[in-house]
PDB file of C-alpha atoms in Angstrom:
ATOM      1  CA  MET V   1     174.895 -26.884-167.668  1.00 77.00           C
ATOM      2  CA  ASP V   2     174.326 -29.662-165.136  1.00 83.00           C
ATOM      3  CA  THR V   3     171.470 -27.673-163.614  1.00 86.00           C
ATOM      4  CA  LEU V   4     169.802 -27.298-167.007  1.00 85.00           C
ATOM      5  CA  LYS V   5     170.213 -30.999-167.691  1.00 87.00           C
ATOM      6  CA  ALA V   6     168.699 -31.904-164.301  1.00 88.00           C
ATOM      7  CA  PHE V   7     165.833 -29.461-164.878  1.00 87.00           C
ATOM      8  CA  LEU V   8     165.023 -30.868-168.310  1.00 89.00           C
ATOM      9  CA  GLY V   9     165.226 -34.432-167.003  1.00 91.00           C
ATOM     10  CA  ASP V  10     162.847 -33.643-164.124  1.00 91.00           C
ATOM     11  CA  PHE V  11     160.526 -31.781-166.491  1.00 89.00           C
ATOM     12  CA  CYS V  12     160.373 -34.767-168.860  1.00 90.00           C
ATOM     13  CA  HIS V  13     159.697 -37.164-165.966  1.00 90.00           C
ATOM     14  CA  GLY V  14     156.901 -34.891-164.752  1.00 89.00           C
ATOM     15  CA  MET V  15     155.298 -34.717-168.197  1.00 89.00           C
ATOM     16  CA  ARG V  16     155.546 -38.502-168.548  1.00 91.00           C
ATOM     17  CA  ASP V  17     153.886 -38.966-165.159  1.00 90.00           C
ATOM     18  CA  ALA V  18     151.092 -36.565-166.133  1.00 85.00           C
ATOM     19  CA  VAL V  19     150.375 -38.461-169.375  1.00 87.00           C
ATOM     20  CA  VAL V  20     150.525 -41.854-167.652  1.00 88.00           C
ATOM     21  CA  GLY V  21     148.223 -40.577-164.893  1.00 85.00           C
ATOM     22  CA  ALA V  22     145.684 -39.237-167.390  1.00 80.00           C
ATOM     23  CA  ALA V  23     145.730 -42.527-169.302  1.00 84.00           C
ATOM     24  CA  PHE V  24     145.192 -44.402-166.034  1.00 86.00           C
ATOM     25  CA  ILE V  25     142.168 -42.243-165.204  1.00 81.00           C
ATOM     26  CA  PHE V  26     140.584 -42.917-168.604  1.00 79.00           C
ATOM     27  CA  ARG V  27     141.278 -46.651-168.219  1.00 84.00           C
ATOM     28  CA  VAL V  28     139.700 -46.746-164.747  1.00 83.00           C
ATOM     29  CA  ASP V  29     136.633 -44.879-166.020  1.00 80.00           C
ATOM     30  CA  LYS V  30     136.191 -47.383-168.854  1.00 82.00           C
ATOM     31  CA  GLU V  31     136.548 -50.338-166.485  1.00 84.00           C
ATOM     32  CA  ILE V  32     133.982 -48.872-164.088  1.00 83.00           C
ATOM     33  CA  ALA V  33     131.553 -48.301-166.973  1.00 80.00           C
ATOM     34  CA  LYS V  34     132.019 -51.917-168.148  1.00 85.00           C
ATOM     35  CA  LEU V  35     131.438 -53.286-164.643  1.00 86.00           C
ATOM     36  CA  GLU V  36     128.271 -51.213-164.269  1.00 85.00           C
ATOM     37  CA  ALA V  37     126.997 -52.463-167.624  1.00 84.00           C
ATOM     38  CA  VAL V  38     127.661 -56.086-166.606  1.00 88.00           C
ATOM     39  CA  ARG V  39     125.894 -55.585-163.268  1.00 88.00           C
ATOM     40  CA  THR V  40     122.913 -53.977-164.974  1.00 85.00           C
ATOM     41  CA  LYS V  41     122.597 -56.918-167.392  1.00 85.00           C
ATOM     42  CA  GLN V  42     122.835 -59.394-164.503  1.00 86.00           C
ATOM     43  CA  ARG V  43     120.060 -57.574-162.630  1.00 83.00           C
ATOM     44  CA  GLU V  44     117.876 -57.589-165.719  1.00 80.00           C
ATOM     45  CA  ARG V  45     118.407 -61.340-166.156  1.00 80.00           C
ATOM     46  CA  GLU V  46     117.526 -61.966-162.508  1.00 80.00           C
ATOM     47  CA  MET V  47     114.390 -59.836-162.885  1.00 74.00           C
ATOM     48  CA  LEU V  48     113.366 -61.800-165.969  1.00 75.00           C
ATOM     49  CA  LYS V  49     113.941 -65.116-164.170  1.00 75.00           C
ATOM     50  CA  GLN V  50     111.727 -63.979-161.324  1.00 78.00           C
ATOM     51  CA  ARG V  51     109.203 -62.603-163.833  1.00 71.00           C
ATOM     52  CA  ARG V  52     109.286 -59.148-162.345  1.00 64.00           C
ATOM     53  CA  PRO V  53     108.986 -56.009-164.439  1.00 66.00           C
ATOM     54  CA  ILE V  54     112.311 -54.409-165.261  1.00 60.00           C
ATOM     55  CA  PRO V  55     112.532 -50.930-163.736  1.00 62.00           C
ATOM     56  CA  ALA V  56     113.147 -47.996-166.044  1.00 62.00           C
ATOM     57  CA  LYS V  57     116.822 -47.190-166.514  1.00 59.00           C
ATOM     58  CA  LYS V  58     118.057 -44.081-164.785  1.00 56.00           C
ATOM     59  CA  GLN V  59     119.780 -41.474-166.869  1.00 49.00           C
ATOM     60  CA  GLN V  60     123.425 -41.418-165.878  1.00 54.00           C
ATOM     61  CA  GLU V  61     124.919 -37.963-165.532  1.00 51.00           C
ATOM     62  CA  SER V  62     128.339 -39.035-166.670  1.00 48.00           C
ATOM     63  CA  ASP V  63     130.256 -42.216-167.330  1.00 55.00           C
ATOM     64  CA  HIS V  64     133.461 -40.506-166.241  1.00 66.00           C
ATOM     65  CA  LYS V  65     132.924 -40.453-162.475  1.00 75.00           C
ATOM     66  CA  VAL V  66     136.565 -40.720-161.460  1.00 76.00           C
ATOM     67  CA  MET V  67     137.716 -38.021-163.854  1.00 75.00           C
ATOM     68  CA  HIS V  68     134.860 -35.756-162.740  1.00 81.00           C
ATOM     69  CA  LYS V  69     135.853 -36.122-159.084  1.00 83.00           C
ATOM     70  CA  ILE V  70     139.529 -35.476-159.872  1.00 83.00           C
ATOM     71  CA  PHE V  71     138.607 -32.285-161.731  1.00 85.00           C
ATOM     72  CA  GLN V  72     136.470 -31.214-158.767  1.00 89.00           C
ATOM     73  CA  CYS V  73     139.412 -31.793-156.399  1.00 89.00           C
ATOM     74  CA  CYS V  74     141.767 -29.846-158.665  1.00 87.00           C
ATOM     75  CA  ALA V  75     139.324 -26.948-158.890  1.00 91.00           C
ATOM     76  CA  LEU V  76     138.867 -26.902-155.118  1.00 93.00           C
ATOM     77  CA  ASN V  77     142.615 -27.043-154.475  1.00 94.00           C
ATOM     78  CA  GLY V  78     143.257 -24.333-157.065  1.00 92.00           C
ATOM     79  CA  GLY V  79     140.581 -22.118-155.523  1.00 93.00           C
ATOM     80  CA  ILE V  80     141.980 -22.537-152.024  1.00 95.00           C
ATOM     81  CA  PHE V  81     145.521 -21.871-153.277  1.00 94.00           C
ATOM     82  CA  TRP V  82     144.396 -18.732-155.138  1.00 94.00           C
ATOM     83  CA  LEU V  83     142.456 -17.527-152.087  1.00 94.00           C
ATOM     84  CA  SER V  84     145.494 -18.038-149.850  1.00 94.00           C
ATOM     85  CA  LEU V  85     147.659 -15.981-152.233  1.00 92.00           C
ATOM     86  CA  VAL V  86     145.113 -13.186-152.315  1.00 92.00           C
ATOM     87  CA  ALA V  87     144.773 -13.242-148.523  1.00 93.00           C
ATOM     88  CA  PHE V  88     148.555 -13.135-148.123  1.00 91.00           C
ATOM     89  CA  HIS V  89     149.085 -10.215-150.514  1.00 89.00           C
ATOM     90  CA  ARG V  90     145.961  -8.215-149.671  1.00 92.00           C
ATOM     91  CA  LEU V  91     145.630  -8.868-145.929  1.00 92.00           C
ATOM     92  CA  LEU V  92     148.735 -10.274-144.270  1.00 90.00           C
ATOM     93  CA  LEU V  93     151.469  -8.183-145.951  1.00 85.00           C
ATOM     94  CA  PRO V  94     149.667  -4.836-145.425  1.00 88.00           C
ATOM     95  CA  LEU V  95     148.900  -5.819-141.831  1.00 90.00           C
ATOM     96  CA  LEU V  96     152.554  -6.692-141.167  1.00 85.00           C
ATOM     97  CA  HIS V  97     153.643  -3.454-142.822  1.00 82.00           C
ATOM     98  CA  LEU V  98     151.241  -1.448-140.640  1.00 86.00           C
ATOM     99  CA  VAL V  99     152.269  -3.206-137.415  1.00 85.00           C
ATOM    100  CA  THR V 100     155.959  -2.775-138.218  1.00 81.00           C
ATOM    101  CA  GLN V 101     155.407   0.893-139.045  1.00 82.00           C
ATOM    102  CA  LEU V 102     153.517   1.439-135.776  1.00 84.00           C
ATOM    103  CA  ILE V 103     156.194  -0.307-133.700  1.00 83.00           C
ATOM    104  CA  ILE V 104     159.381   1.168-135.137  1.00 80.00           C
ATOM    105  CA  GLY V 105     158.160   4.237-137.049  1.00 77.00           C
ATOM    106  CA  GLU V 106     158.388   5.307-140.689  1.00 74.00           C
ATOM    107  CA  CYS V 107     162.030   6.446-140.727  1.00 75.00           C
ATOM    108  CA  CYS V 108     163.239   3.281-138.996  1.00 77.00           C
ATOM    109  CA  LEU V 109     161.160   1.148-141.367  1.00 74.00           C
ATOM    110  CA  THR V 110     162.923   2.679-144.368  1.00 77.00           C
ATOM    111  CA  GLN V 111     166.298   2.031-142.736  1.00 80.00           C
ATOM    112  CA  LEU V 112     165.263  -1.553-141.947  1.00 79.00           C
ATOM    113  CA  ILE V 113     164.282  -2.149-145.568  1.00 77.00           C
ATOM    114  CA  CYS V 114     167.637  -0.750-146.772  1.00 81.00           C
ATOM    115  CA  LEU V 115     169.466  -2.977-144.281  1.00 81.00           C
ATOM    116  CA  LEU V 116     167.500  -6.027-145.448  1.00 79.00           C
ATOM    117  CA  LYS V 117     168.247  -5.172-149.075  1.00 79.00           C
ATOM    118  CA  GLN V 118     171.995  -4.952-148.363  1.00 80.00           C
ATOM    119  CA  LEU V 119     171.880  -8.210-146.422  1.00 80.00           C
ATOM    120  CA  LEU V 120     170.071 -10.011-149.217  1.00 75.00           C
ATOM    121  CA  GLU V 121     172.426  -8.622-151.850  1.00 76.00           C
ATOM    122  CA  SER V 122     175.461  -9.723-149.910  1.00 77.00           C
ATOM    123  CA  CYS V 123     174.118 -13.230-149.201  1.00 74.00           C
ATOM    124  CA  HIS V 124     172.576 -13.975-152.539  1.00 65.00           C
ATOM    125  CA  SER V 125     171.663 -12.284-155.750  1.00 59.00           C
ATOM    126  CA  ALA V 126     168.795  -9.930-154.923  1.00 47.00           C
ATOM    127  CA  ARG V 127     167.067 -10.434-158.269  1.00 54.00           C
ATOM    128  CA  SER V 128     164.567 -12.842-156.754  1.00 53.00           C
ATOM    129  CA  TYR V 129     163.933 -10.547-153.780  1.00 51.00           C
ATOM    130  CA  LYS V 130     163.274  -7.304-155.712  1.00 54.00           C
ATOM    131  CA  GLY V 131     159.516  -7.927-155.784  1.00 55.00           C
ATOM    132  CA  LEU V 132     159.482  -8.464-152.017  1.00 54.00           C
ATOM    133  CA  LEU V 133     161.431  -5.279-151.367  1.00 52.00           C
ATOM    134  CA  VAL V 134     159.155  -3.237-153.641  1.00 54.00           C
ATOM    135  CA  THR V 135     156.051  -4.470-151.798  1.00 54.00           C
ATOM    136  CA  LEU V 136     157.636  -3.687-148.408  1.00 53.00           C
ATOM    137  CA  SER V 137     158.624  -0.129-149.310  1.00 51.00           C
TER     138      SER V 137
END
């Protein structure tokens, strides 16, 4: 029961932090947009004082620069994480299985997997290790 209470408390803190962080990003984006608007007006006033023609305004791609960069970082991190999982499951595990099979042979590999399964079951509940044992055998 204490574990469930701790989990729910940590989950609620995490959700609160996510909402506060998102609100902060929107607030920063609005402040940046306001500062850019003030700077643009000041430049226009200076141009008028000097009697220079005001250059044409550039089309801004997005007013949400900070949020856009954060989404780019999240996408990049997610892509790298996904790629590392694929590389681990598709390249590293089969390579380790092949090397182990070449070194100790097929019959010894089966015995090693059975020994590991018994060791894991005796140390801890093997429910979380069943997927690992299935991929090894």
